[in-house]
Coordinates of N, CA and C and ligand atoms in Angstrom, one line a residue:
M1010 N 1.0 -0.7 0.1 CA 0.3 -0.3 -0.5 C 1.3 1.0 0.1
S1011 N 0.2 2.2 -0.4 CA 1.3 3.6 -0.8 C 1.0 4.2 0.9
Q1012 N 1.7 5.8 0.5 CA 2.2 6.1 2.0 C 0.5 7.0 2.1
Q1013 N 0.1 6.5 3.0 CA -1.3 7.8 3.7 C -0.5 8.9 3.8
F1014 N -1.4 10.3 3.7 CA -1.2 11.4 4.1 C -0.4 11.2 5.1
E1015 N -0.2 13.2 5.6 CA 0.9 13.2 6.6 C 0.9 14.5 6.5
L1016 N 0.7 14.4 8.6 CA 0.8 16.3 8.1 C 1.9 17.1 8.0
P1017 N 2.0 18.2 7.5 CA 4.1 18.9 7.4 C 3.2 19.2 8.8
P1018 N 5.3 19.5 9.0 CA 5.2 20.5 10.0 C 5.3 22.1 9.5
L1019 N 4.3 22.4 10.7 CA 4.6 23.9 10.5 C 6.6 24.7 10.4
N1020 N 6.9 25.4 9.7 CA 8.1 25.1 9.3 C 8.5 27.1 9.3
Y1021 N 7.5 26.7 10.7 CA 7.7 28.4 12.2 C 7.6 28.1 12.9
A1022 N 7.3 28.7 15.1 CA 7.0 28.5 15.8 C 5.8 29.2 16.3
F1023 N 5.6 27.5 17.0 CA 3.4 28.5 17.0 C 2.8 30.1 17.1
N1024 N 4.9 30.7 18.1 CA 4.5 31.8 18.8 C 4.8 32.8 17.3
A1025 N 5.1 32.4 16.2 CA 5.9 33.5 15.0 C 5.0 34.8 14.8
L1026 N 3.8 34.0 14.6 CA 2.9 35.0 13.6 C 2.6 36.0 15.1
E1027 N 2.7 35.9 16.1 CA 1.6 36.8 17.0 C 2.7 38.4 17.0
P1028 N 1.1 39.1 16.6 CA 0.2 39.6 17.6 C -1.1 38.8 16.2
A1029 N -0.7 38.4 15.4 CA -1.9 38.7 14.2 C -2.1 37.4 14.8
I1030 N -1.4 36.0 15.2 CA -2.0 34.8 15.2 C -1.2 34.1 16.7
D1031 N -1.9 33.8 17.4 CA -1.2 33.6 18.5 C -1.3 32.7 19.4
A1032 N -0.3 31.7 19.7 CA 0.6 30.7 19.9 C -0.5 28.8 20.7
R1033 N -0.9 29.8 21.1 CA -2.4 28.8 21.3 C -3.2 28.0 20.4
T1034 N -4.0 28.9 19.9 CA -4.4 29.3 18.4 C -3.4 28.4 17.3
M1035 N -2.6 28.6 16.1 CA -2.0 27.7 16.1 C -1.4 26.4 16.4
E1036 N -1.5 25.7 17.7 CA -0.6 24.9 18.2 C -1.9 24.3 18.0
I1037 N -3.1 24.1 18.8 CA -5.0 23.8 18.2 C -4.6 23.6 16.5
H1038 N -5.1 24.4 16.5 CA -5.2 24.7 14.6 C -3.7 23.3 13.5
H1039 N -3.2 23.6 14.5 CA -2.0 22.4 13.6 C -2.3 21.5 14.0
D1040 N -1.4 21.0 15.4 CA -1.3 19.4 15.6 C -2.9 18.5 15.7
K1041 N -3.9 19.4 16.0 CA -5.4 18.9 16.6 C -6.3 18.7 15.0
H1042 N -7.1 20.6 15.0 CA -7.3 20.6 14.1 C -7.1 19.9 12.5
H1043 N -5.6 20.2 12.5 CA -5.5 19.7 10.6 C -4.5 17.9 10.8
A1044 N -4.6 18.2 12.4 CA -3.9 16.1 12.6 C -5.3 16.0 12.5
A1045 N -5.9 16.0 12.1 CA -7.2 15.5 12.6 C -8.2 15.1 10.6
Y1046 N -7.5 16.2 10.3 CA -8.3 16.2 8.8 C -7.7 15.0 7.9
V1047 N -5.8 15.1 9.0 CA -5.6 13.8 8.3 C -5.6 12.7 7.9
A1048 N -5.9 12.9 9.5 CA -6.6 11.0 9.7 C -7.7 10.8 9.1
N1049 N -8.3 12.1 9.2 CA -9.9 11.1 8.6 C -9.8 11.3 7.1
V1050 N -9.0 12.0 6.4 CA -9.0 11.5 5.0 C -8.3 10.3 4.5
N1051 N -7.0 9.3 5.6 CA -6.5 8.9 5.7 C -7.7 6.9 6.4
K1052 N -8.5 7.7 6.9 CA -9.3 6.4 7.1 C -10.2 6.2 6.9
A1053 N -10.5 7.6 5.5 CA -11.9 6.7 4.6 C -11.0 6.5 4.1
L1054 N -10.0 6.4 3.2 CA -9.2 6.4 1.9 C -9.1 4.1 2.5
E1055 N -8.9 4.6 3.3 CA -8.9 3.0 3.9 C -8.7 1.8 1.9
S1056 N -10.2 2.3 2.9 CA -11.1 1.4 1.3 C -10.4 1.0 -0.5
A1057 N -10.0 2.5 0.0 CA -9.6 3.0 -1.8 C -8.0 2.7 -1.3
P1058 N -6.9 2.9 -1.4 CA -5.9 2.6 -1.1 C -4.9 3.5 -2.4
E1059 N -6.1 3.1 -3.5 CA -4.5 3.4 -4.8 C -4.3 4.6 -4.4
F1060 N -5.8 5.9 -4.0 CA -6.2 7.8 -4.4 C -4.3 7.8 -3.8
F1061 N -3.5 7.1 -2.3 CA -2.6 7.2 -2.0 C -1.6 7.4 -2.2
S1062 N -1.3 6.9 -3.7 CA 0.0 7.8 -4.9 C -0.1 8.8 -5.3
H1063 N -1.3 9.0 -5.4 CA -1.8 10.5 -6.0 C -1.5 12.0 -4.5
K1064 N -0.8 12.6 -5.3 CA -0.6 13.5 -4.0 C -2.8 14.9 -4.3
I1065 N -2.4 15.0 -3.1 CA -4.2 15.3 -2.3 C -5.1 16.6 -3.3
E1066 N -3.8 17.6 -4.0 CA -4.1 18.2 -4.9 C -4.8 17.7 -5.7
D1067 N -4.6 16.7 -6.7 CA -5.2 15.8 -7.6 C -6.5 15.2 -7.2
V1068 N -6.4 14.5 -5.6 CA -7.5 13.7 -5.7 C -8.8 15.2 -5.2
L1069 N -8.9 15.5 -5.2 CA -9.6 16.6 -5.2 C -9.8 16.6 -6.0
R1070 N -8.5 17.5 -6.7 CA -9.4 17.5 -9.2 C -10.6 16.7 -9.3
N1071 N -10.4 15.2 -9.0 CA -10.7 14.1 -9.8 C -11.9 13.8 -8.5
L1072 N -12.2 14.3 -7.8 CA -13.5 13.3 -7.0 C -14.4 13.1 -7.1
N1073 N -15.0 12.7 -7.7 CA -16.4 12.1 -9.1 C -15.3 10.8 -9.0
S1074 N -14.1 10.9 -9.0 CA -13.0 8.9 -9.3 C -13.5 8.5 -8.0
V1075 N -13.2 9.2 -6.7 CA -13.5 8.2 -5.2 C -14.8 8.0 -5.5
P1076 N -14.5 6.6 -5.0 CA -15.7 5.9 -4.0 C -16.9 7.0 -3.7
E1077 N -18.0 6.5 -4.0 CA -18.9 7.4 -3.4 C -19.3 6.7 -2.1
S1078 N -19.1 6.2 -1.6 CA -19.3 5.9 0.5 C -18.6 6.8 0.9
V1079 N -17.4 7.6 0.4 CA -15.8 7.6 0.7 C -15.8 9.4 1.1
R1080 N -16.5 9.4 -0.9 CA -16.8 10.1 -1.4 C -17.0 12.4 -0.4
T1081 N -17.3 12.2 0.5 CA -18.2 13.6 0.8 C -16.8 13.1 2.1
A1082 N -16.6 12.3 2.4 CA -15.9 11.8 3.6 C -14.3 12.6 3.1
V1083 N -13.7 12.1 1.8 CA -12.8 12.7 1.5 C -12.6 14.2 1.4
R1084 N -14.3 14.4 0.2 CA -14.3 16.2 -0.3 C -13.4 16.7 1.7
N1085 N -14.7 16.6 2.4 CA -14.2 17.9 4.2 C -12.8 16.7 4.5
N1086 N -12.1 16.4 4.8 CA -11.1 16.0 5.5 C -9.8 16.3 4.5
G1087 N -10.4 15.6 2.9 CA -9.5 16.2 1.9 C -9.1 17.3 1.6
G1088 N -10.2 17.8 1.2 CA -10.7 19.5 1.3 C -9.9 19.6 2.7
G1089 N -9.6 19.6 3.7 CA -8.7 20.1 4.8 C -7.4 19.8 5.0
H1090 N -7.9 18.8 3.8 CA -5.9 18.9 3.9 C -5.1 20.1 3.2
A1091 N -5.9 19.5 2.5 CA -5.0 20.7 1.5 C -4.6 21.7 1.7
N1092 N -5.8 22.6 2.3 CA -6.0 23.5 2.1 C -5.2 23.9 3.8
H1093 N -5.4 23.7 4.6 CA -3.9 24.1 5.9 C -3.1 23.3 5.4
S1094 N -2.5 22.9 4.5 CA -0.2 22.8 4.2 C -1.1 23.7 3.2
L1095 N -1.3 24.2 2.4 CA -1.5 25.4 2.3 C -1.0 26.8 2.6
F1096 N -2.1 26.8 3.8 CA -2.5 28.0 4.0 C -0.8 28.2 5.8
W1097 N -0.8 26.7 5.9 CA 0.5 26.9 6.9 C 2.4 27.6 5.5
Q1098 N 2.3 27.3 4.7 CA 3.2 27.6 3.7 C 2.7 29.1 3.2
L1099 N 1.5 29.7 3.5 CA 1.0 31.4 2.9 C 1.5 32.2 3.9
L1100 N 2.0 31.7 5.4 CA 2.2 32.5 6.1 C 3.8 33.0 7.3
A1101 N 4.1 33.6 7.3 CA 5.0 34.4 7.8 C 4.9 36.0 8.4
P1102 N 5.7 35.7 9.9 CA 6.4 36.6 10.2 C 6.2 37.8 9.6
G1103 N 6.2 38.9 9.1 CA 7.5 40.5 8.4 C 7.6 39.7 7.0
G1104 N 6.4 39.7 6.3 CA 7.4 39.0 4.7 C 7.1 40.4 4.2
A1105 N 7.1 40.4 2.8 CA 6.6 41.6 1.6 C 4.7 42.1 1.9
K1106 N 4.9 43.2 1.8 CA 3.4 43.8 2.4 C 2.4 43.7 1.1
S1107 N 2.9 43.3 -0.3 CA 2.4 43.1 -1.4 C 3.5 42.5 -2.7
P1108 N 2.0 41.5 -3.3 CA 2.6 41.0 -3.8 C 3.8 41.5 -4.9
A1109 N 4.3 41.1 -6.4 CA 6.1 41.6 -7.3 C 5.6 41.7 -8.4
G1110 N 6.1 42.4 -9.3 CA 6.9 40.8 -10.5 C 5.1 41.6 -11.2
D1111 N 5.5 39.8 -11.5 CA 4.1 39.2 -12.3 C 2.9 39.6 -12.0
L1112 N 2.7 38.7 -10.8 CA 1.7 38.6 -10.0 C 0.9 39.7 -9.6
A1113 N 1.8 41.2 -9.4 CA 1.5 42.4 -9.5 C 0.9 43.0 -10.6
K1114 N 1.6 42.7 -10.9 CA 0.3 43.1 -12.4 C -0.7 42.5 -11.8
A1115 N -0.5 41.5 -12.9 CA -1.8 40.7 -12.9 C -3.2 41.3 -11.9
V1116 N -2.7 40.9 -10.2 CA -3.9 41.9 -10.0 C -3.7 43.1 -10.3
D1117 N -3.2 44.3 -10.4 CA -3.5 45.6 -10.5 C -4.4 45.7 -12.3
S1118 N -4.6 44.4 -13.1 CA -5.2 44.1 -14.4 C -6.1 43.4 -13.8
A1119 N -6.1 42.9 -13.1 CA -8.0 42.3 -12.8 C -8.3 42.4 -12.0
F1120 N -7.9 43.6 -10.3 CA -8.9 44.8 -9.8 C -8.2 45.6 -9.9
G1121 N -7.6 46.4 -10.5 CA -7.4 47.3 -10.6 C -6.7 48.2 -10.0
S1122 N -6.8 47.5 -8.7 CA -5.5 48.0 -7.5 C -5.4 47.1 -7.1
F1123 N -4.1 46.9 -6.2 CA -4.3 46.1 -4.7 C -4.6 46.1 -4.4
D1124 N -4.9 47.4 -3.3 CA -6.2 48.0 -1.9 C -7.3 47.7 -2.9
T1125 N -7.8 47.6 -3.6 CA -9.7 47.0 -4.6 C -9.2 45.7 -4.4
F1126 N -8.7 44.3 -5.1 CA -8.3 43.3 -3.8 C -8.3 42.9 -2.7
V1127 N -7.4 44.2 -2.0 CA -7.9 43.2 -0.7 C -9.1 43.0 -0.3
E1128 N -9.1 44.8 -0.1 CA -10.8 44.5 0.1 C -12.1 44.2 -0.8
K1129 N -11.6 43.3 -2.0 CA -12.2 42.7 -2.3 C -12.3 41.4 -1.2
F1130 N -10.8 41.1 -1.5 CA -10.8 39.5 -1.0 C -11.8 39.4 0.7
S1131 N -10.9 40.8 1.8 CA -11.7 41.0 2.5 C -13.7 41.0 2.6
N1132 N -13.8 41.1 1.9 CA -15.1 41.4 1.5 C -15.7 39.9 1.9
A1133 N -14.8 39.2 1.3 CA -14.9 37.3 0.8 C -15.5 36.6 1.9
A1134 N -14.5 37.4 2.3 CA -13.3 36.2 3.7 C -15.2 37.2 5.0
L1135 N -14.9 37.4 4.8 CA -15.7 38.9 5.8 C -17.8 38.0 5.9
T1136 N -18.2 37.8 4.1 CA -19.5 37.5 4.2 C -19.3 36.2 4.1
R1137 N -18.5 35.0 4.5 CA -18.8 33.8 3.8 C -19.5 33.0 5.3
F1138 N -20.6 33.1 5.4 CA -21.6 32.7 5.6 C -21.8 31.2 6.9
G1139 N -21.0 31.4 8.3 CA -20.5 30.3 9.1 C -19.2 29.7 8.7
S1140 N -18.3 28.4 8.2 CA -17.6 28.1 7.7 C -17.1 28.5 6.9
G1141 N -15.7 28.2 5.9 CA -15.4 28.0 5.4 C -13.7 29.0 5.0
W1142 N -13.2 29.6 3.8 CA -12.1 30.1 3.4 C -12.8 31.1 3.1
A1143 N -11.8 31.8 2.7 CA -11.8 33.5 1.0 C -9.9 32.4 -0.2
W1144 N -10.5 33.2 -1.0 CA -9.6 32.2 -1.6 C -9.6 33.8 -2.5
L1145 N -7.7 33.5 -3.4 CA -7.3 34.3 -4.2 C -7.0 33.0 -5.6
A1146 N -7.0 32.7 -6.5 CA -7.5 31.2 -7.4 C -7.3 31.9 -9.0
L1147 N -6.2 31.6 -10.1 CA -5.9 31.8 -10.9 C -7.3 30.3 -11.6
D1148 N -8.1 31.0 -13.0 CA -9.3 29.6 -13.1 C -9.1 29.0 -13.9
G1149 N -9.9 28.2 -14.8 CA -9.4 27.5 -16.1 C -9.4 28.4 -16.6
D1150 N -9.1 28.9 -16.5 CA -9.3 30.5 -18.4 C -7.7 30.8 -17.8
R1151 N -7.2 30.6 -16.8 CA -5.5 31.4 -15.8 C -5.9 32.9 -15.7
K1152 N -7.5 32.7 -15.6 CA -7.4 34.2 -14.9 C -8.2 34.1 -13.3
L1153 N -7.4 35.9 -12.6 CA -7.4 35.4 -11.4 C -8.4 35.8 -11.1
Q1154 N -9.4 35.1 -9.4 CA -10.7 35.1 -9.3 C -10.6 36.1 -7.5
V1155 N -11.2 36.1 -6.7 CA -11.6 36.1 -6.0 C -12.6 35.5 -5.4
Y1156 N -13.0 34.7 -4.6 CA -14.5 34.1 -3.9 C -14.1 33.2 -2.4
S1157 N -15.7 32.8 -2.4 CA -15.2 31.9 -0.7 C -15.4 30.7 -0.4
T1158 N -15.4 29.8 -0.1 CA -15.7 28.8 0.0 C -16.4 27.7 0.7
A1159 N -16.8 27.5 0.9 CA -17.7 26.6 2.3 C -16.9 25.4 3.2
N1160 N -17.3 25.6 4.0 CA -16.6 24.8 4.9 C -15.3 24.1 3.9
Q1161 N -14.5 23.2 3.7 CA -13.1 22.6 3.2 C -13.3 22.3 1.8
D1162 N -14.2 23.0 1.1 CA -14.5 22.9 -0.9 C -12.7 24.1 -0.7
S1163 N -12.0 23.4 -2.0 CA -11.5 23.7 -2.6 C -11.0 24.3 -3.5
P1164 N -10.2 24.9 -4.1 CA -10.2 25.9 -6.1 C -10.2 24.4 -6.4
Y1165 N -9.4 23.3 -5.8 CA -8.9 22.6 -6.9 C -10.4 21.5 -7.3
M1166 N -11.7 22.1 -6.2 CA -12.1 20.7 -7.0 C -12.9 21.1 -8.1
D1167 N -12.8 22.3 -8.6 CA -12.9 23.5 -9.6 C -12.2 23.5 -10.5
G1168 N -10.9 22.6 -10.7 CA -10.5 23.0 -11.3 C -9.5 24.2 -11.8
H1169 N -9.0 24.8 -10.6 CA -8.5 25.7 -10.0 C -8.1 25.3 -9.6
L1170 N -6.6 26.9 -9.7 CA -5.0 26.8 -8.5 C -5.6 28.0 -7.3
P1171 N -5.4 27.7 -6.7 CA -4.9 28.5 -5.3 C -4.2 29.3 -5.2
L1172 N -3.2 30.2 -5.3 CA -2.8 31.0 -4.4 C -2.3 31.8 -3.3
L1173 N -4.1 32.2 -2.4 CA -3.2 32.7 -1.4 C -5.2 31.6 -0.8
G1174 N -4.6 32.1 0.1 CA -6.3 31.5 1.1 C -6.4 32.0 2.8
L1175 N -7.7 32.4 2.8 CA -8.0 32.9 4.6 C -8.3 31.8 4.8
D1176 N -8.4 31.0 6.4 CA -9.4 30.0 7.3 C -9.8 31.4 8.1
V1177 N -11.7 30.7 7.5 CA -12.1 31.6 8.4 C -13.1 30.9 9.3
W1178 N -12.6 29.5 9.6 CA -13.7 28.8 10.6 C -13.3 29.4 11.7
E1179 N -14.6 29.3 12.7 CA -13.7 30.0 14.1 C -12.5 29.7 14.5
H1180 N -12.8 27.7 14.3 CA -11.2 27.3 14.8 C -9.6 28.1 14.5
A1181 N -10.2 29.3 13.6 CA -8.3 29.6 13.7 C -8.2 31.2 14.5
Y1182 N -9.6 31.4 14.5 CA -9.6 33.1 14.9 C -9.6 33.3 16.3
Y1183 N -10.9 32.2 16.6 CA -11.8 32.2 18.4 C -11.0 32.5 19.6
L1184 N -10.1 32.2 19.7 CA -10.0 32.2 21.0 C -9.6 33.8 21.1
L1185 N -8.2 34.4 20.1 CA -8.1 35.8 20.7 C -9.0 36.8 20.0
Y1186 N -9.7 36.2 18.9 CA -10.6 37.5 18.3 C -12.0 37.1 18.6
Q1187 N -12.2 36.1 19.1 CA -13.7 35.6 20.1 C -14.6 36.0 18.1
N1188 N -15.2 36.6 18.5 CA -16.6 37.3 17.4 C -16.2 37.8 16.0
R1189 N -14.8 39.0 16.4 CA -14.8 39.6 15.7 C -13.9 38.8 14.6
R1190 N -14.3 38.1 13.7 CA -14.0 38.2 12.3 C -12.8 39.1 11.4
A1191 N -13.8 40.1 11.9 CA -13.1 41.1 10.7 C -11.5 42.0 11.5
D1192 N -11.1 41.6 12.9 CA -10.1 42.4 12.9 C -9.2 40.6 12.7
Y1193 N -9.4 39.2 13.0 CA -8.7 38.6 12.4 C -8.2 39.3 10.9
I1194 N -9.2 39.3 10.0 CA -8.4 39.3 8.8 C -7.9 40.1 8.4
K1195 N -8.1 41.7 9.6 CA -6.9 42.8 9.0 C -5.8 42.2 8.9
A1196 N -5.9 41.6 10.6 CA -4.7 41.7 11.2 C -3.6 40.0 10.3
F1197 N -3.9 39.5 9.1 CA -4.0 37.7 8.2 C -3.0 39.2 6.6
W1198 N -3.7 40.3 6.4 CA -2.8 40.5 5.5 C -1.4 41.2 6.3
S1199 N -0.9 41.3 7.9 CA 0.5 41.8 8.2 C 1.5 40.4 7.7
I1200 N 0.8 39.4 8.0 CA 1.2 38.4 8.0 C 1.4 37.1 6.5
V1201 N 0.8 37.3 5.5 CA 0.5 36.8 4.0 C 2.9 37.1 4.0
N1202 N 2.8 35.8 3.7 CA 4.0 35.4 2.4 C 3.9 35.7 1.4
W1203 N 4.2 36.4 0.6 CA 3.6 36.9 -0.4 C 5.0 36.7 -1.4
D1204 N 6.0 36.3 -0.6 CA 6.6 35.9 -1.4 C 6.4 33.8 -2.5
V1205 N 5.9 33.5 -1.8 CA 4.7 32.3 -2.1 C 3.7 32.8 -2.5
V1206 N 3.3 33.4 -2.3 CA 1.9 33.7 -3.7 C 2.5 33.9 -4.6
D1207 N 4.0 34.8 -4.8 CA 4.4 34.6 -6.0 C 5.0 34.0 -7.2
G1208 N 5.2 32.9 -6.0 CA 6.3 31.6 -6.2 C 5.0 30.9 -7.5
L1209 N 3.6 30.9 -6.4 CA 2.7 30.1 -6.6 C 2.6 30.4 -8.5
Y1210 N 2.2 31.6 -8.2 CA 2.2 32.7 -9.6 C 2.5 31.8 -10.5
K1211 N 4.0 31.9 -10.5 CA 4.5 32.4 -11.3 C 5.2 31.1 -12.2
A1212 N 4.9 29.4 -11.2 CA 5.0 28.4 -11.3 C 3.6 28.0 -12.2
A1213 N 2.4 28.9 -12.2 CA 0.8 28.2 -13.1 C 1.5 28.5 -13.8
Ligands
FE2_2041 FE1 -8.6 25.5 9.9

């Protein structure tokens, strides 16, 4: 049997993103929530272990090929695994404050300006009812799109490539921000690792 999916390590300390995100939230979010998505997608795919030889992104791109009996479990937990694996990489203390190069030009061209993009993305994050994610993604026509998804649904499921994602589940911010999702979203912009986002765009 191919190797099951694994929880990737965080490349920084739990407290590295303070004051935007507190250490306790990072620890629970990574070690408990993300770990549970990994454990549960592995459990779901025990009955179809051939999927362990694929990247989780590719499993999500082809969800319809997953046996129907476990498809919802893979959608939720495989989505959770992919989304969080990307999310940790997108964050860094004190990185660049905006995209550079080709991505900067593409953002200007798609949204008018970086500030307009930030506003649009923040609004998508704020207005997602209940649990979900806000995204900047490249769609099938390689156009930049901003939108939100429910639960752990991923842009991969629509054939899109996520470039930037923000987790707006309460587990991502409740300890520090309680119900103040808007404050969490505002703080997010201070810890985006634009070098990584630029790299994803360049590689696309
Ligand atoms: Fe999360």
